[in-house]
Short mmCIF file of C-alpha atoms and ligand atoms in Angstrom, two decimals:
data_model
loop_
_atom_site.label_atom_id
_atom_site.label_comp_id
_atom_site.label_asym_id
_atom_site.label_seq_id
_atom_site.Cartn_x
_atom_site.Cartn_y
_atom_site.Cartn_z
CA SER X 1 143.21 116.13 105.90
CA GLN X 2 144.94 113.15 104.31
CA LYS X 3 142.83 110.68 106.26
CA GLY X 4 139.58 111.05 104.43
CA SER X 5 138.01 113.07 107.22
CA ASP X 6 136.88 115.75 104.75
CA VAL X 7 134.24 113.35 103.46
CA LEU X 8 133.10 112.30 106.90
CA THR X 9 129.93 113.84 108.35
CA ASP X 10 128.22 114.17 111.73
CA SER X 11 128.73 111.16 113.97
CA ARG X 12 127.95 112.44 117.47
CA PRO X 13 126.37 109.93 119.86
CA ILE X 14 122.60 109.99 120.36
CA SER X 15 120.13 107.73 122.15
CA TRP X 16 117.15 105.84 120.68
CA SER X 17 114.83 108.00 122.78
CA GLN X 18 115.84 111.11 120.83
CA ILE X 19 114.19 109.63 117.75
CA GLY X 20 110.40 109.90 117.54
CA GLY X 21 108.29 107.04 116.13
CA LEU X 22 109.89 104.30 114.01
CA GLN X 23 109.62 101.68 116.75
CA GLU X 24 109.76 98.73 114.34
CA ILE X 25 112.84 99.99 112.54
CA LYS X 26 114.58 100.67 115.84
CA GLU X 27 113.96 97.06 116.86
CA SER X 28 115.12 95.70 113.50
CA LEU X 29 118.32 97.71 113.71
CA GLN X 30 118.93 96.51 117.25
CA GLN X 31 118.60 92.94 116.03
CA ILE X 32 120.64 93.30 112.87
CA ILE X 33 123.37 95.58 114.17
CA GLU X 34 123.58 95.34 117.93
CA TRP X 35 122.95 91.67 118.57
CA PRO X 36 125.76 90.30 116.42
CA ILE X 37 128.12 92.62 118.31
CA LYS X 38 126.72 92.12 121.80
CA PHE X 39 126.13 88.39 121.58
CA ARG X 40 128.92 87.50 119.21
CA ASP X 41 129.90 84.27 120.98
CA ARG X 42 126.37 82.93 120.91
CA PHE X 43 125.94 83.95 117.30
CA ARG X 44 129.07 82.03 116.41
CA ASN X 45 128.08 79.00 118.45
CA PHE X 46 124.75 78.85 116.68
CA GLY X 47 126.48 79.20 113.33
CA VAL X 48 124.34 82.26 112.54
CA LYS X 49 125.74 84.31 109.71
CA PRO X 50 126.29 87.96 110.61
CA PRO X 51 124.36 90.32 108.33
CA GLY X 52 125.56 91.72 105.06
CA GLY X 53 125.15 95.43 104.39
CA ILE X 54 121.92 97.23 105.24
CA LEU X 55 120.23 99.74 102.95
CA LEU X 56 117.85 102.27 104.51
CA TYR X 57 115.58 104.01 102.04
CA GLY X 58 112.87 106.63 102.32
CA PRO X 59 112.27 110.37 101.95
CA PRO X 60 114.94 112.85 103.10
CA GLY X 61 114.80 114.30 106.60
CA CYS X 62 113.08 111.28 108.15
CA ALA X 63 115.81 110.08 110.51
CA LYS X 64 117.87 107.61 108.47
CA THR X 65 121.09 109.16 109.73
CA LEU X 66 119.79 109.50 113.27
CA LEU X 67 118.87 105.81 113.39
CA VAL X 68 122.34 104.68 112.42
CA ARG X 69 123.93 107.09 114.89
CA ALA X 70 121.72 105.67 117.64
CA ALA X 71 122.56 102.09 116.68
CA ALA X 72 126.27 102.90 116.87
CA THR X 73 125.87 104.69 120.20
CA SER X 74 123.89 101.88 121.70
CA ALA X 75 126.23 99.15 120.41
CA ASN X 76 129.16 101.26 121.63
CA VAL X 77 131.15 100.94 118.44
CA THR X 78 133.09 103.40 116.32
CA PHE X 79 130.82 105.29 113.93
CA LEU X 80 132.02 106.73 110.65
CA SER X 81 129.58 108.53 108.42
CA LEU X 82 130.36 109.55 104.89
CA SER X 83 128.36 111.25 102.20
CA ALA X 84 128.84 109.45 98.88
CA ALA X 85 127.87 112.60 96.98
CA GLN X 86 130.60 114.53 98.78
CA LEU X 87 133.16 112.04 97.53
CA TYR X 88 132.91 113.62 94.09
CA SER X 89 133.62 117.14 95.27
CA PRO X 90 136.62 118.66 93.46
CA PHE X 91 138.00 119.54 96.89
CA VAL X 92 138.19 115.89 97.82
CA GLY X 93 140.66 114.94 95.11
CA ASP X 94 140.94 111.27 94.23
CA SER X 95 137.52 109.98 95.15
CA GLU X 96 138.35 106.29 95.15
CA LYS X 97 141.47 106.88 97.21
CA LYS X 98 139.40 108.75 99.79
CA LEU X 99 136.91 105.92 99.88
CA SER X 100 139.68 103.37 100.49
CA GLU X 101 141.04 105.58 103.26
CA VAL X 102 137.68 105.65 104.97
CA PHE X 103 137.46 101.85 104.82
CA HIS X 104 140.97 101.65 106.22
CA GLN X 105 139.94 103.93 109.06
CA ALA X 106 136.85 101.78 109.64
CA ARG X 107 138.92 98.61 109.95
CA ALA X 108 141.49 100.29 112.17
CA GLY X 109 138.82 101.41 114.63
CA ALA X 110 136.75 98.19 114.45
CA PRO X 111 134.21 97.25 115.51
CA THR X 112 132.83 100.03 113.34
CA ILE X 113 129.58 101.01 111.76
CA LEU X 114 130.39 102.67 108.46
CA PHE X 115 127.47 104.71 107.18
CA ILE X 116 127.37 105.73 103.53
CA ASP X 117 124.71 108.37 102.94
CA GLU X 118 123.37 109.10 99.43
CA ILE X 119 124.69 105.79 98.12
CA ASP X 120 122.77 106.42 94.87
CA ALA X 121 125.54 108.86 93.94
CA ILE X 122 127.81 105.86 93.40
CA VAL X 123 127.00 104.36 90.01
CA GLY X 124 128.83 102.67 87.19
CA SER X 125 129.00 104.61 83.96
CA ARG X 126 126.68 103.18 81.35
CA ASP X 127 128.26 104.60 78.21
CA ALA X 128 130.30 101.88 76.62
CA GLY X 129 133.71 102.73 75.25
CA SER X 130 134.26 105.79 77.39
CA LYS X 131 137.33 106.08 79.57
CA GLN X 132 136.79 104.79 83.07
CA SER X 133 135.10 107.62 84.94
CA ALA X 134 135.54 108.65 88.56
CA HIS X 135 132.11 107.13 89.17
CA GLU X 136 133.15 103.77 87.83
CA ARG X 137 136.37 103.75 89.80
CA VAL X 138 134.52 104.58 93.00
CA LEU X 139 131.94 101.89 92.32
CA SER X 140 134.58 99.24 91.74
CA THR X 141 136.51 100.33 94.85
CA LEU X 142 133.35 100.06 96.90
CA LEU X 143 132.46 96.65 95.46
CA ASN X 144 135.95 95.37 96.27
CA GLU X 145 135.73 96.64 99.82
CA LEU X 146 132.24 95.18 100.27
CA ASP X 147 133.25 91.77 98.97
CA GLY X 148 136.42 91.90 101.10
CA ILE X 149 134.41 92.50 104.24
CA GLY X 150 131.99 89.73 103.27
CA MET X 151 134.83 87.25 102.82
CA LYS X 152 136.39 88.20 106.12
CA ARG X 153 133.10 87.54 107.85
CA GLU X 154 132.94 84.03 106.41
CA GLN X 155 136.45 83.35 107.70
CA ILE X 156 135.52 84.75 111.09
CA GLN X 157 132.54 82.43 111.18
CA ARG X 158 134.79 79.46 110.69
CA SER X 159 137.63 80.55 112.98
CA GLU X 160 137.76 79.76 116.65
CA GLU X 161 139.31 83.04 117.72
CA SER X 162 137.06 84.38 120.42
CA ASN X 163 137.33 88.09 119.69
CA SER X 164 137.44 87.88 115.93
CA LEU X 165 133.91 89.09 115.23
CA GLU X 166 134.76 92.13 117.29
CA ARG X 167 136.98 93.24 114.46
CA SER X 168 134.17 93.53 112.00
CA VAL X 169 132.91 96.50 110.03
CA ILE X 170 129.16 96.80 109.62
CA LEU X 171 128.01 98.67 106.56
CA VAL X 172 124.85 100.71 106.42
CA ALA X 173 123.88 102.84 103.43
CA ALA X 174 121.01 105.25 102.89
CA THR X 175 119.20 106.67 99.89
CA ASN X 176 116.21 108.83 99.06
CA ARG X 177 116.09 107.29 95.61
CA PRO X 178 116.09 103.50 95.93
CA ASN X 179 115.41 103.06 92.22
CA LYS X 180 118.66 104.89 91.39
CA VAL X 181 120.96 102.64 93.42
CA ASP X 182 123.32 100.69 91.17
CA LYS X 183 122.09 97.10 90.98
CA ALA X 184 125.63 95.80 91.53
CA LEU X 185 125.44 97.15 95.08
CA LEU X 186 122.30 95.20 95.88
CA ARG X 187 123.53 91.70 95.08
CA PRO X 188 123.53 89.06 97.84
CA GLY X 189 126.33 89.61 100.33
CA ARG X 190 126.44 93.32 99.55
CA PHE X 191 123.59 95.67 100.55
CA ASP X 192 121.10 92.85 100.77
CA ARG X 193 118.93 93.95 103.72
CA LEU X 194 116.50 96.68 102.68
CA LEU X 195 114.68 98.67 105.34
CA TYR X 196 112.10 101.32 104.60
CA VAL X 197 112.18 104.41 106.83
CA PRO X 198 108.74 105.99 106.36
CA PRO X 199 107.69 109.60 106.83
CA PRO X 200 106.16 110.25 110.26
CA ASP X 201 102.46 109.47 110.82
CA TYR X 202 100.34 111.35 113.37
CA GLU X 203 101.69 109.44 116.39
CA ALA X 204 105.28 109.77 115.21
CA ARG X 205 104.82 113.51 114.61
CA LYS X 206 103.57 113.83 118.16
CA SER X 207 106.67 112.19 119.59
CA ILE X 208 109.02 114.13 117.30
CA LEU X 209 107.38 117.40 118.39
CA GLU X 210 107.62 116.33 122.01
CA ILE X 211 111.33 115.58 121.62
CA HIS X 212 112.09 118.95 120.04
CA THR X 213 109.84 121.11 122.26
CA LYS X 214 111.33 119.50 125.36
CA LYS X 215 114.59 121.26 124.55
CA MET X 216 112.79 124.64 124.45
CA ASN X 217 111.13 126.74 127.09
CA CYS X 218 107.51 126.12 126.05
CA GLU X 219 104.16 126.77 127.69
CA ASN X 220 100.67 125.55 126.77
CA VAL X 221 101.76 124.04 123.52
CA ASN X 222 99.12 121.68 122.15
CA ILE X 223 101.16 118.88 120.61
CA GLU X 224 98.09 116.99 119.31
CA PHE X 225 96.94 120.08 117.45
CA LEU X 226 100.37 120.62 115.89
CA ALA X 227 100.70 116.96 114.91
CA GLY X 228 97.33 117.22 113.18
CA MET X 229 98.39 120.33 111.26
CA THR X 230 101.67 118.94 109.93
CA GLU X 231 100.63 116.05 107.76
CA LEU X 232 103.22 116.49 105.01
CA CYS X 233 106.10 117.41 107.30
CA THR X 234 109.23 115.32 107.68
CA GLY X 235 111.03 115.05 111.01
CA ALA X 236 113.44 117.72 109.81
CA ASP X 237 110.48 120.01 108.94
CA LEU X 238 109.07 119.53 112.43
CA GLU X 239 112.38 120.40 114.01
CA ASN X 240 112.44 123.48 111.82
CA LEU X 241 108.91 124.43 112.87
CA CYS X 242 110.01 124.43 116.52
CA LEU X 243 112.99 126.59 115.67
CA GLU X 244 110.80 129.05 113.74
CA ALA X 245 108.37 129.32 116.65
CA ALA X 246 111.24 130.12 118.98
CA LEU X 247 112.56 132.75 116.56
CA MET X 248 109.11 134.35 116.26
CA CYS X 249 109.00 134.61 120.02
CA LEU X 250 112.46 136.16 120.19
CA THR X 251 111.85 138.73 117.49
CA LYS X 252 108.31 139.78 118.34
CA GLU X 253 108.31 143.52 118.72
CA GLY X 254 107.88 144.83 122.22
CA SER X 255 107.93 141.36 123.65
CA ASP X 256 110.19 140.12 126.37
CA ALA X 257 108.40 136.79 126.52
CA ASP X 258 110.62 134.02 127.75
CA LYS X 259 108.23 131.19 126.98
CA VAL X 260 107.32 129.91 123.53
CA THR X 261 103.54 129.55 123.53
CA LEU X 262 101.09 127.99 121.07
CA GLU X 263 100.48 131.35 119.41
CA TYR X 264 104.08 131.39 118.09
CA PHE X 265 103.71 127.87 116.77
CA GLU X 266 100.51 128.88 115.00
CA LYS X 267 102.37 131.75 113.33
CA ALA X 268 105.22 129.46 112.37
CA LEU X 269 102.73 126.99 110.87
CA GLU X 270 101.60 129.58 108.34
CA ASN X 271 104.87 129.36 106.42
CA ALA X 272 106.00 125.97 107.61
CA ARG X 273 108.00 123.85 105.21
CA ARG X 274 106.16 120.68 104.19
CA SER X 275 108.68 118.68 102.24
CA LEU X 276 106.47 115.72 101.43
CA THR X 277 103.80 115.43 98.77
CA PRO X 278 101.06 112.79 98.87
CA LYS X 279 102.80 111.36 95.80
CA ASP X 280 106.06 110.99 97.76
CA ILE X 281 104.31 108.94 100.36
CA GLU X 282 103.00 106.61 97.65
CA PHE X 283 106.34 106.46 95.84
CA TYR X 284 108.32 105.21 98.78
CA LYS X 285 105.81 102.56 99.82
P1 ATP G 301 118.76 112.89 104.52
O1 ATP G 301 118.26 111.87 103.56
O2 ATP G 301 118.43 114.30 104.12
O3 ATP G 301 120.18 112.68 104.95
P2 ATP G 301 117.81 111.61 106.90
O4 ATP G 301 116.65 110.72 106.65
O5 ATP G 301 119.14 110.99 107.10
O6 ATP G 301 117.84 112.72 105.80
P3 ATP G 301 118.28 112.89 109.40
O7 ATP G 301 119.53 113.58 108.97
O8 ATP G 301 118.42 111.71 110.28
O9 ATP G 301 117.41 112.51 108.15
O10 ATP G 301 117.27 113.94 110.05
C1 ATP G 301 117.43 115.33 109.90
C2 ATP G 301 117.05 116.05 111.18
O11 ATP G 301 115.64 116.01 111.35
C3 ATP G 301 117.62 115.39 112.42
O12 ATP G 301 118.83 115.97 112.79
C4 ATP G 301 116.54 115.61 113.47
O13 ATP G 301 116.77 116.79 114.19
C5 ATP G 301 115.26 115.76 112.69
N1 ATP G 301 114.48 114.50 112.70
C6 ATP G 301 114.12 113.77 111.62
N2 ATP G 301 113.39 112.69 111.98
C7 ATP G 301 113.30 112.72 113.32
C8 ATP G 301 112.69 111.87 114.28
N3 ATP G 301 112.02 110.76 113.93
N4 ATP G 301 112.80 112.22 115.59
C9 ATP G 301 113.46 113.33 115.96
N5 ATP G 301 114.06 114.16 115.11
C10 ATP G 301 113.98 113.89 113.79
#
């Protein structure tokens, strides 16, 4: 469409309880995102500055997108989610124009959480003397929009209008490669709050498996055992494991079983995807 919706991704509502583990991050996001919206009058009275942009970083498939969707659901604001990498698709056309359109949409629907996934795709070109590339134009568009939103917030802080903070746009970005994010995006007032979203530990894997098996017709599934066997799995891998177990059950020859039992999970474990390496876990720390 003309409205930038071809770069927008999944933004369905979800609740905090559908995300396993990550208790600390959930609380941080509630404080940074929800409170300024919910308690905007008190924030203004106290002269507390609303947050700048937030950058979530950590390995892929570990709930960065889910967390932002849950924050938007719980704060009851508009949620727009865009993949920065998708902006450069030849089908999208003028990347920077699309980006501006998305910001326009965000302001029109405010209060809005605008989520930019794969923000590392937006970088300035480093080769001097070359013509301005699409990447550079997108970066400068984004910087302008970011600084614009920052300035508006300062004005809102000073103004007496009671519903003015309601009109704000909160920016959250995510990356799997924090060291590749253009430094210009990380300056104060831009994406200046960094939050690490870690891969799931044993307890988190247990709750993720509980969340996903609850949706299935399971019997005698030993969650502790599975959590112990899935050390290098991301949340997405665990979801996939549950799906594989269900498929095994469906396709088993001569079976009309209607319950997914531990035996199918054990089979699925044999070829389970384990996206993390021990090195990954070190790298993101
Ligand atoms: P990417 O960097 O690839 O965009 P991400 O960190 O944003 O990954 P999500 O898209 O939020 O990851 O997660 C992918 C899928 O994995 C989710 O749709 C969800 O089903 C499952 N998942 C990941 N982490 C969790 C979790 N903590 N609890 C429940 N489900 C999870």
